[in-house]
Amino acid sequence: GTFCALSIVLAHQACHRYQCTITQRAGLPALVLIAMYLMTHVTITNGGSLSWQLHFGNPMEDATGLEEGLYYYKSADDDNNASHNNNNPLALAVEKYWSPRHWTYNFEKDVDNENDKAEEDSTEEKKSYPTFWMPTGDARTGLPFLLNRITDPLTWHRLWLPVDGSPLDAVAQDHREVIALDIAFPPTGYDPTQPTYMVLHGINGGTTNNSSETLPPGALVKMPHGARWTDAHQAAKAIKRAMTNVHHLQQQSSSEQNSNHDVEPPMLVGVGYSMGAIILSNLVGRAGPDIALDAAIAISGGLDTRFQADFGRAQRLFQPIVTVALRDDFVLGKWGERVRARLTREQVRSLMRGTHITDIDRECVVNYNGFRDVEHYYAEMSLLGDVRVDEEYASGKILPQRRVHNVSIPTVIVHALDDPLISWRTIVQKDPKHPMHPSNLVQTGNGQLMILLTQRGGHVGWSTGMWPGSDNWKWMNNVPSTF
């Protein structure tokens, strides 16, 4: 009965969102019910409680030994679990200001202390717990996109930014590339005391997806799908220049009014989701000290997507759904003419037969952009892509010239171990001697890299509350806002 009721509600939400026909509305509840039955079944344990088991295999398989929590580098004389002898300024700030209540996603743990409870009482903010009736990472991935809804969406303004910094009239005349930036302001207008968020979304993102609109008051700037790290780098510089100009005007105004109040410089924070998180983490490493961002939070992305190429479970279950949107809307839709002009007929035919994202990457992205193969493409797009798998990973040490050592701003990598779309292996490895073990990875560079792992959460999910639509993506966006 619960399955039937839930399938009808979910089917109704899907039909309303995607404007289904009458025939589709009649058949969709049955399809949702069958899908839920295939993905999980219920058994009664000896204690009388319900136990959920997967049919498609568990994305957390072999993740035993990895503990959830926030990993960060404390000092050269300390291991990651110690709480003394701390000489990393970022770690000091994290321990002092970033309460675990803001980044813990757990059904059992109560991480509140007296200060946290006082803060909750003063702000009238009640803690939200994970949605208990979503038993799998698959549910925590798919259901939020059906149930979550922003009732008062932001108004977006599109601006065009030349890739090379040239004037727009020269770009239009010479047919040079421009970047589309969608900008939204809070109802009260631009507030320089609040961070401005530069958002890089995934394949199903954009201004039609509202997952980033639950970020707190502050300007939002969204990058287009398909942006390269160099595009994001140029956009961040342009946004930072504009923010700095406003800051200088405010300082002049304060000086003219004989005010002793110093105006704090504005903060530009990068937030990436899924594919956007991969691009953002790559940007942080490649730009190094030249980066215009003040902080970065990469959510449900990957640090070394070479480990994603053989994620068979995702290729069987979730990726076929995403592949249809990627191929039809972008590869053949948005960029169709260019793709057909550059690919051979056989390559286009193989592209049409692709069933998962790696197929699209192999048949289209690699051939279109001149990569040697999929591994070369995945290496170029990843923060850890220049690390030699057979040598450095095997030896347990990442060479100092690798781009992960160039991370120069506070960067948080957020990932759920039950993510059904992007494997946890693209973020961390469970062998304590492996350089990608979280305790080792956070020691790279200047200690600016932090890893936040949760046992549950799905892919860009982390639903909370009895009915997730009331909280939307509260936990997921609470992480960058509180950080």
JSON list of C-alpha atoms in Angstrom, two decimals, residues 32 196 204 322 346 397 407:
[
{"chain": "A", "resi": 32, "resn": "VAL", "atom": "CA", "xyz": [7.14, 4.05, -11.07]},
{"chain": "A", "resi": 196, "resn": "THR", "atom": "CA", "xyz": [28.53, 36.13, -4.58]},
{"chain": "A", "resi": 204, "resn": "ASN", "atom": "CA", "xyz": [20.56, 18.74, -16.10]},
{"chain": "A", "resi": 322, "resn": "VAL", "atom": "CA", "xyz": [21.27, 11.21, -18.46]},
{"chain": "A", "resi": 346, "resn": "GLU", "atom": "CA", "xyz": [30.44, 6.09, -38.61]},
{"chain": "A", "resi": 397, "resn": "LYS", "atom": "CA", "xyz": [53.19, 9.53, -3.17]},
{"chain": "A", "resi": 407, "resn": "VAL", "atom": "CA", "xyz": [45.28, 24.46, -4.71]}
]
